[in-house]
């Protein structure tokens, strides 16, 4: 894994993408601190199926309802 600074990443993006395409991971740092990681793109091997999350995800019946205090703030009634 290589680390490059933001300036180098902007200047040599095409070269970095070639290296990533070859399987290398590259970290982009700003002021010496990592902020992003370039990794090779991976195709989804399995197609998505309708209902794939059924039984694993739950949404509350009142999901779309706003709490009264937030609703009041939208209308300026919270003062």
PDB file of N, CA and C in Angstrom:
ATOM      1  N   UNK A   1       0.855  -1.168   0.000  1.00  0.00           N
ATOM      2  CA  UNK A   1       0.000   0.000   0.000  1.00  0.00           C
ATOM      3  C   UNK A   1       0.900   1.230   0.000  1.00  0.00           C
ATOM      4  N   UNK A   2       0.595   2.172  -0.877  1.00  0.00           N
ATOM      5  CA  UNK A   2       1.348   3.414  -0.989  1.00  0.00           C
ATOM      6  C   UNK A   2       0.539   4.561  -0.408  1.00  0.00           C
ATOM      7  N   UNK A   3       1.247   5.582   0.066  1.00  0.00           N
ATOM      8  CA  UNK A   3       0.608   6.790   0.575  1.00  0.00           C
ATOM      9  C   UNK A   3       1.082   7.959  -0.270  1.00  0.00           C
ATOM     10  N   UNK A   4       0.130   8.751  -0.776  1.00  0.00           N
ATOM     11  CA  UNK A   4       0.458   9.944  -1.562  1.00  0.00           C
ATOM     12  C   UNK A   4      -0.292  11.128  -0.970  1.00  0.00           C
ATOM     13  N   UNK A   5       0.265  12.328  -1.170  1.00  0.00           N
ATOM     14  CA  UNK A   5      -0.438  13.509  -0.674  1.00  0.00           C
ATOM     15  C   UNK A   5      -1.457  13.976  -1.709  1.00  0.00           C
ATOM     16  N   UNK A   6      -2.312  14.889  -1.312  1.00  0.00           N
ATOM     17  CA  UNK A   6      -3.399  15.356  -2.172  1.00  0.00           C
ATOM     18  C   UNK A   6      -2.856  15.965  -3.458  1.00  0.00           C
ATOM     19  N   UNK A   7      -1.808  16.771  -3.359  1.00  0.00           N
ATOM     20  CA  UNK A   7      -1.238  17.403  -4.556  1.00  0.00           C
ATOM     21  C   UNK A   7      -0.767  16.347  -5.555  1.00  0.00           C
ATOM     22  N   UNK A   8      -0.052  15.342  -5.057  1.00  0.00           N
ATOM     23  CA  UNK A   8       0.425  14.277  -5.941  1.00  0.00           C
ATOM     24  C   UNK A   8      -0.747  13.503  -6.545  1.00  0.00           C
ATOM     25  N   UNK A   9      -1.790  13.271  -5.754  1.00  0.00           N
ATOM     26  CA  UNK A   9      -2.957  12.548  -6.260  1.00  0.00           C
ATOM     27  C   UNK A   9      -3.629  13.329  -7.382  1.00  0.00           C
ATOM     28  N   UNK A  10      -3.755  14.655  -7.207  1.00  0.00           N
ATOM     29  CA  UNK A  10      -4.377  15.470  -8.257  1.00  0.00           C
ATOM     30  C   UNK A  10      -3.502  15.514  -9.503  1.00  0.00           C
ATOM     31  N   UNK A  11      -2.201  15.605  -9.310  1.00  0.00           N
ATOM     32  CA  UNK A  11      -1.279  15.726 -10.437  1.00  0.00           C
ATOM     33  C   UNK A  11      -1.153  14.428 -11.223  1.00  0.00           C
ATOM     34  N   UNK A  12      -1.186  13.299 -10.525  1.00  0.00           N
ATOM     35  CA  UNK A  12      -0.917  12.006 -11.171  1.00  0.00           C
ATOM     36  C   UNK A  12      -2.085  11.028 -11.046  1.00  0.00           C
ATOM     37  N   UNK A  13      -3.307  11.538 -11.087  1.00  0.00           N
ATOM     38  CA  UNK A  13      -4.470  10.674 -10.885  1.00  0.00           C
ATOM     39  C   UNK A  13      -4.514   9.519 -11.880  1.00  0.00           C
ATOM     40  N   UNK A  14      -4.242   9.784 -13.143  1.00  0.00           N
ATOM     41  CA  UNK A  14      -4.293   8.706 -14.144  1.00  0.00           C
ATOM     42  C   UNK A  14      -3.309   7.597 -13.813  1.00  0.00           C
ATOM     43  N   UNK A  15      -2.106   7.966 -13.413  1.00  0.00           N
ATOM     44  CA  UNK A  15      -1.100   6.953 -13.051  1.00  0.00           C
ATOM     45  C   UNK A  15      -1.533   6.164 -11.824  1.00  0.00           C
ATOM     46  N   UNK A  16      -2.090   6.872 -10.855  1.00  0.00           N
ATOM     47  CA  UNK A  16      -2.554   6.185  -9.651  1.00  0.00           C
ATOM     48  C   UNK A  16      -3.673   5.207  -9.978  1.00  0.00           C
ATOM     49  N   UNK A  17      -4.575   5.606 -10.865  1.00  0.00           N
ATOM     50  CA  UNK A  17      -5.665   4.708 -11.255  1.00  0.00           C
ATOM     51  C   UNK A  17      -5.145   3.473 -11.976  1.00  0.00           C
ATOM     52  N   UNK A  18      -4.101   3.627 -12.760  1.00  0.00           N
ATOM     53  CA  UNK A  18      -3.490   2.460 -13.414  1.00  0.00           C
ATOM     54  C   UNK A  18      -2.939   1.498 -12.370  1.00  0.00           C
ATOM     55  N   UNK A  19      -2.282   2.046 -11.356  1.00  0.00           N
ATOM     56  CA  UNK A  19      -1.731   1.196 -10.295  1.00  0.00           C
ATOM     57  C   UNK A  19      -2.847   0.498  -9.522  1.00  0.00           C
ATOM     58  N   UNK A  20      -3.923   1.220  -9.258  1.00  0.00           N
ATOM     59  CA  UNK A  20      -5.059   0.628  -8.550  1.00  0.00           C
ATOM     60  C   UNK A  20      -5.691  -0.465  -9.406  1.00  0.00           C
ATOM     61  N   UNK A  21      -5.804  -0.223 -10.709  1.00  0.00           N
ATOM     62  CA  UNK A  21      -6.364  -1.234 -11.616  1.00  0.00           C
ATOM     63  C   UNK A  21      -5.533  -2.508 -11.608  1.00  0.00           C
ATOM     64  N   UNK A  22      -4.237  -2.368 -11.317  1.00  0.00           N
ATOM     65  CA  UNK A  22      -3.345  -3.526 -11.259  1.00  0.00           C
ATOM     66  C   UNK A  22      -3.411  -4.227  -9.901  1.00  0.00           C
ATOM     67  N   UNK A  23      -4.243  -3.707  -8.985  1.00  0.00           N
ATOM     68  CA  UNK A  23      -4.445  -4.377  -7.709  1.00  0.00           C
ATOM     69  C   UNK A  23      -3.854  -3.683  -6.499  1.00  0.00           C
ATOM     70  N   UNK A  24      -3.161  -2.572  -6.692  1.00  0.00           N
ATOM     71  CA  UNK A  24      -2.531  -1.872  -5.576  1.00  0.00           C
ATOM     72  C   UNK A  24      -3.543  -0.983  -4.849  1.00  0.00           C
ATOM     73  N   UNK A  25      -3.395  -0.874  -3.545  1.00  0.00           N
ATOM     74  CA  UNK A  25      -4.198   0.058  -2.760  1.00  0.00           C
ATOM     75  C   UNK A  25      -3.359   1.297  -2.502  1.00  0.00           C
ATOM     76  N   UNK A  26      -3.980   2.473  -2.620  1.00  0.00           N
ATOM     77  CA  UNK A  26      -3.273   3.734  -2.433  1.00  0.00           C
ATOM     78  C   UNK A  26      -4.063   4.593  -1.457  1.00  0.00           C
ATOM     79  N   UNK A  27      -3.366   5.128  -0.464  1.00  0.00           N
ATOM     80  CA  UNK A  27      -3.978   6.015   0.519  1.00  0.00           C
ATOM     81  C   UNK A  27      -3.620   7.443   0.148  1.00  0.00           C
ATOM     82  N   UNK A  28      -4.611   8.322   0.170  1.00  0.00           N
ATOM     83  CA  UNK A  28      -4.384   9.744  -0.081  1.00  0.00           C
ATOM     84  C   UNK A  28      -4.404  10.439   1.276  1.00  0.00           C
ATOM     85  N   UNK A  29      -3.334  11.213   1.542  1.00  0.00           N
ATOM     86  CA  UNK A  29      -3.201  11.889   2.829  1.00  0.00           C
ATOM     87  C   UNK A  29      -3.230  13.397   2.642  1.00  0.00           C
ATOM     88  N   UNK A  30      -3.767  14.072   3.639  1.00  0.00           N
ATOM     89  CA  UNK A  30      -3.791  15.537   3.658  1.00  0.00           C
ATOM     90  C   UNK A  30      -3.095  15.961   4.945  1.00  0.00           C
ATOM     91  N   UNK A  31      -2.039  16.732   4.807  1.00  0.00           N
ATOM     92  CA  UNK A  31      -1.228  17.155   5.960  1.00  0.00           C
ATOM     93  C   UNK A  31      -0.738  15.943   6.746  1.00  0.00           C
ATOM     94  N   UNK A  32      -0.396  14.878   6.026  1.00  0.00           N
ATOM     95  CA  UNK A  32       0.146  13.686   6.654  1.00  0.00           C
ATOM     96  C   UNK A  32      -0.871  12.749   7.273  1.00  0.00           C
ATOM     97  N   UNK A  33      -2.152  13.090   7.204  1.00  0.00           N
ATOM     98  CA  UNK A  33      -3.193  12.237   7.780  1.00  0.00           C
ATOM     99  C   UNK A  33      -4.003  11.582   6.671  1.00  0.00           C
ATOM    100  N   UNK A  34      -4.198  10.274   6.723  1.00  0.00           N
ATOM    101  CA  UNK A  34      -4.987   9.590   5.696  1.00  0.00           C
ATOM    102  C   UNK A  34      -6.416  10.119   5.651  1.00  0.00           C
ATOM    103  N   UNK A  35      -6.904  10.397   4.428  1.00  0.00           N
ATOM    104  CA  UNK A  35      -8.280  10.871   4.276  1.00  0.00           C
ATOM    105  C   UNK A  35      -9.084  10.019   3.301  1.00  0.00           C
ATOM    106  N   UNK A  36      -8.404   9.260   2.451  1.00  0.00           N
ATOM    107  CA  UNK A  36      -9.127   8.435   1.473  1.00  0.00           C
ATOM    108  C   UNK A  36      -8.252   7.257   1.075  1.00  0.00           C
ATOM    109  N   UNK A  37      -8.916   6.224   0.564  1.00  0.00           N
ATOM    110  CA  UNK A  37      -8.190   5.050   0.098  1.00  0.00           C
ATOM    111  C   UNK A  37      -8.726   4.661  -1.272  1.00  0.00           C
ATOM    112  N   UNK A  38      -7.830   4.528  -2.225  1.00  0.00           N
ATOM    113  CA  UNK A  38      -8.201   4.049  -3.557  1.00  0.00           C
ATOM    114  C   UNK A  38      -7.982   2.545  -3.581  1.00  0.00           C
ATOM    115  N   UNK A  39      -9.025   1.811  -3.917  1.00  0.00           N
ATOM    116  CA  UNK A  39      -8.936   0.353  -3.985  1.00  0.00           C
ATOM    117  C   UNK A  39      -9.512  -0.108  -5.313  1.00  0.00           C
ATOM    118  N   UNK A  40      -9.082  -1.265  -5.796  1.00  0.00           N
ATOM    119  CA  UNK A  40      -9.638  -1.765  -7.055  1.00  0.00           C
ATOM    120  C   UNK A  40     -11.143  -1.995  -6.935  1.00  0.00           C
ATOM    121  N   UNK A  41     -11.855  -1.700  -8.004  1.00  0.00           N
ATOM    122  CA  UNK A  41     -13.299  -1.903  -8.059  1.00  0.00           C
ATOM    123  C   UNK A  41     -13.585  -3.390  -8.185  1.00  0.00           C
ATOM    124  N   UNK A  42     -14.565  -3.863  -7.432  1.00  0.00           N
ATOM    125  CA  UNK A  42     -14.962  -5.267  -7.509  1.00  0.00           C
ATOM    126  C   UNK A  42     -16.400  -5.354  -7.994  1.00  0.00           C
ATOM    127  N   UNK A  43     -16.628  -6.126  -9.011  1.00  0.00           N
ATOM    128  CA  UNK A  43     -17.977  -6.350  -9.526  1.00  0.00           C
ATOM    129  C   UNK A  43     -18.764  -7.187  -8.527  1.00  0.00           C
ATOM    130  N   UNK A  44     -20.056  -6.910  -8.416  1.00  0.00           N
ATOM    131  CA  UNK A  44     -20.924  -7.757  -7.611  1.00  0.00           C
ATOM    132  C   UNK A  44     -21.057  -9.095  -8.317  1.00  0.00           C
ATOM    133  N   UNK A  45     -20.748 -10.156  -7.607  1.00  0.00           N
ATOM    134  CA  UNK A  45     -20.819 -11.477  -8.222  1.00  0.00           C
ATOM    135  C   UNK A  45     -22.232 -12.044  -8.203  1.00  0.00           C
ATOM    136  N   UNK A  46     -23.004 -11.664  -7.199  1.00  0.00           N
ATOM    137  CA  UNK A  46     -24.365 -12.170  -7.108  1.00  0.00           C
ATOM    138  C   UNK A  46     -25.349 -11.065  -7.477  1.00  0.00           C
ATOM    139  N   UNK A  47     -26.309 -11.364  -8.323  1.00  0.00           N
ATOM    140  CA  UNK A  47     -27.311 -10.344  -8.652  1.00  0.00           C
ATOM    141  C   UNK A  47     -28.201 -10.071  -7.444  1.00  0.00           C
ATOM    142  N   UNK A  48     -28.681  -8.854  -7.349  1.00  0.00           N
ATOM    143  CA  UNK A  48     -29.588  -8.499  -6.262  1.00  0.00           C
ATOM    144  C   UNK A  48     -30.948  -9.137  -6.521  1.00  0.00           C
ATOM    145  N   UNK A  49     -31.561  -9.578  -5.451  1.00  0.00           N
ATOM    146  CA  UNK A  49     -32.876 -10.191  -5.592  1.00  0.00           C
ATOM    147  C   UNK A  49     -33.897  -9.386  -4.800  1.00  0.00           C
ATOM    148  N   UNK A  50     -35.087  -9.299  -5.330  1.00  0.00           N
ATOM    149  CA  UNK A  50     -36.169  -8.607  -4.657  1.00  0.00           C
ATOM    150  C   UNK A  50     -36.482  -9.323  -3.351  1.00  0.00           C
ATOM    151  N   UNK A  51     -36.550  -8.572  -2.276  1.00  0.00           N
ATOM    152  CA  UNK A  51     -36.859  -9.164  -0.977  1.00  0.00           C
ATOM    153  C   UNK A  51     -35.663  -9.780  -0.286  1.00  0.00           C
ATOM    154  N   UNK A  52     -34.474  -9.462  -0.741  1.00  0.00           N
ATOM    155  CA  UNK A  52     -33.270 -10.046  -0.167  1.00  0.00           C
ATOM    156  C   UNK A  52     -33.054  -9.723   1.304  1.00  0.00           C
ATOM    157  N   UNK A  53     -33.600  -8.608   1.783  1.00  0.00           N
ATOM    158  CA  UNK A  53     -33.451  -8.222   3.185  1.00  0.00           C
ATOM    159  C   UNK A  53     -34.698  -8.554   4.008  1.00  0.00           C
ATOM    160  N   UNK A  54     -35.667  -9.212   3.407  1.00  0.00           N
ATOM    161  CA  UNK A  54     -36.905  -9.533   4.111  1.00  0.00           C
ATOM    162  C   UNK A  54     -36.609 -10.359   5.361  1.00  0.00           C
ATOM    163  N   UNK A  55     -37.205  -9.933   6.470  1.00  0.00           N
ATOM    164  CA  UNK A  55     -36.993 -10.632   7.726  1.00  0.00           C
ATOM    165  C   UNK A  55     -35.759 -10.172   8.485  1.00  0.00           C
ATOM    166  N   UNK A  56     -34.897  -9.371   7.855  1.00  0.00           N
ATOM    167  CA  UNK A  56     -33.681  -8.892   8.516  1.00  0.00           C
ATOM    168  C   UNK A  56     -33.739  -7.398   8.817  1.00  0.00           C
ATOM    169  N   UNK A  57     -34.706  -6.707   8.240  1.00  0.00           N
ATOM    170  CA  UNK A  57     -34.840  -5.269   8.444  1.00  0.00           C
ATOM    171  C   UNK A  57     -36.242  -4.983   8.946  1.00  0.00           C
ATOM    172  N   UNK A  58     -36.330  -4.095   9.934  1.00  0.00           N
ATOM    173  CA  UNK A  58     -37.620  -3.733  10.502  1.00  0.00           C
ATOM    174  C   UNK A  58     -37.752  -2.225  10.462  1.00  0.00           C
ATOM    175  N   UNK A  59     -38.896  -1.727  10.036  1.00  0.00           N
ATOM    176  CA  UNK A  59     -39.177  -0.296  10.003  1.00  0.00           C
ATOM    177  C   UNK A  59     -40.387  -0.045  10.893  1.00  0.00           C
ATOM    178  N   UNK A  60     -40.229   0.883  11.821  1.00  0.00           N
ATOM    179  CA  UNK A  60     -41.302   1.197  12.770  1.00  0.00           C
ATOM    180  C   UNK A  60     -42.530   1.722  12.039  1.00  0.00           C
ATOM    181  N   UNK A  61     -43.698   1.454  12.602  1.00  0.00           N
ATOM    182  CA  UNK A  61     -44.947   1.924  12.004  1.00  0.00           C
ATOM    183  C   UNK A  61     -45.009   3.445  11.941  1.00  0.00           C
ATOM    184  N   UNK A  62     -44.379   4.124  12.904  1.00  0.00           N
ATOM    185  CA  UNK A  62     -44.408   5.589  12.934  1.00  0.00           C
ATOM    186  C   UNK A  62     -43.145   6.203  12.312  1.00  0.00           C
ATOM    187  N   UNK A  63     -42.485   5.493  11.440  1.00  0.00           N
ATOM    188  CA  UNK A  63     -41.225   5.940  10.837  1.00  0.00           C
ATOM    189  C   UNK A  63     -41.339   7.322  10.208  1.00  0.00           C
ATOM    190  N   UNK A  64     -42.411   7.601   9.508  1.00  0.00           N
ATOM    191  CA  UNK A  64     -42.561   8.868   8.795  1.00  0.00           C
ATOM    192  C   UNK A  64     -43.079  10.004   9.671  1.00  0.00           C
ATOM    193  N   UNK A  65     -43.481   9.723  10.892  1.00  0.00           N
ATOM    194  CA  UNK A  65     -44.030  10.758  11.768  1.00  0.00           C
ATOM    195  C   UNK A  65     -42.906  11.517  12.460  1.00  0.00           C
ATOM    196  N   UNK A  66     -43.014  12.852  12.470  1.00  0.00           N
ATOM    197  CA  UNK A  66     -42.032  13.680  13.162  1.00  0.00           C
ATOM    198  C   UNK A  66     -42.463  13.887  14.608  1.00  0.00           C
ATOM    199  N   UNK A  67     -41.506  13.932  15.538  1.00  0.00           N
ATOM    200  CA  UNK A  67     -41.849  14.249  16.923  1.00  0.00           C
ATOM    201  C   UNK A  67     -42.437  15.658  16.992  1.00  0.00           C
ATOM    202  N   UNK A  68     -43.355  15.905  17.932  1.00  0.00           N
ATOM    203  CA  UNK A  68     -44.025  17.211  18.009  1.00  0.00           C
ATOM    204  C   UNK A  68     -43.067  18.394  18.114  1.00  0.00           C
ATOM    205  N   UNK A  69     -41.965  18.268  18.874  1.00  0.00           N
ATOM    206  CA  UNK A  69     -41.046  19.396  19.027  1.00  0.00           C
ATOM    207  C   UNK A  69     -40.343  19.743  17.715  1.00  0.00           C
ATOM    208  N   UNK A  70     -40.021  18.752  16.917  1.00  0.00           N
ATOM    209  CA  UNK A  70     -39.381  19.011  15.622  1.00  0.00           C
ATOM    210  C   UNK A  70     -40.396  19.610  14.655  1.00  0.00           C
ATOM    211  N   UNK A  71     -41.598  19.082  14.663  1.00  0.00           N
ATOM    212  CA  UNK A  71     -42.653  19.612  13.808  1.00  0.00           C
ATOM    213  C   UNK A  71     -42.935  21.074  14.152  1.00  0.00           C
ATOM    214  N   UNK A  72     -42.961  21.408  15.433  1.00  0.00           N
ATOM    215  CA  UNK A  72     -43.188  22.789  15.866  1.00  0.00           C
ATOM    216  C   UNK A  72     -42.064  23.698  15.384  1.00  0.00           C
ATOM    217  N   UNK A  73     -40.840  23.207  15.384  1.00  0.00           N
ATOM    218  CA  UNK A  73     -39.701  24.016  14.934  1.00  0.00           C
ATOM    219  C   UNK A  73     -39.830  24.378  13.462  1.00  0.00           C
ATOM    220  N   UNK A  74     -40.388  23.508  12.665  1.00  0.00           N
ATOM    221  CA  UNK A  74     -40.571  23.796  11.240  1.00  0.00           C
ATOM    222  C   UNK A  74     -41.551  24.945  11.020  1.00  0.00           C
ATOM    223  N   UNK A  75     -42.523  25.070  11.898  1.00  0.00           N
ATOM    224  CA  UNK A  75     -43.552  26.092  11.742  1.00  0.00           C
ATOM    225  C   UNK A  75     -43.312  27.311  12.628  1.00  0.00           C
ATOM    226  N   UNK A  76     -42.177  27.350  13.332  1.00  0.00           N
ATOM    227  CA  UNK A  76     -41.851  28.495  14.170  1.00  0.00           C
ATOM    228  C   UNK A  76     -42.634  28.547  15.464  1.00  0.00           C
ATOM    229  N   UNK A  77     -43.234  27.436  15.857  1.00  0.00           N
ATOM    230  CA  UNK A  77     -44.038  27.397  17.077  1.00  0.00           C
ATOM    231  C   UNK A  77     -43.224  26.941  18.287  1.00  0.00           C
ATOM    232  N   UNK A  78     -41.918  26.849  18.145  1.00  0.00           N
ATOM    233  CA  UNK A  78     -41.084  26.291  19.207  1.00  0.00           C
ATOM    234  C   UNK A  78     -40.545  27.340  20.171  1.00  0.00           C
ATOM    235  N   UNK A  79     -40.942  28.575  20.020  1.00  0.00           N
ATOM    236  CA  UNK A  79     -40.393  29.647  20.861  1.00  0.00           C
ATOM    237  C   UNK A  79     -41.071  29.730  22.188  1.00  0.00           C
TER     238      UNK A  79
END
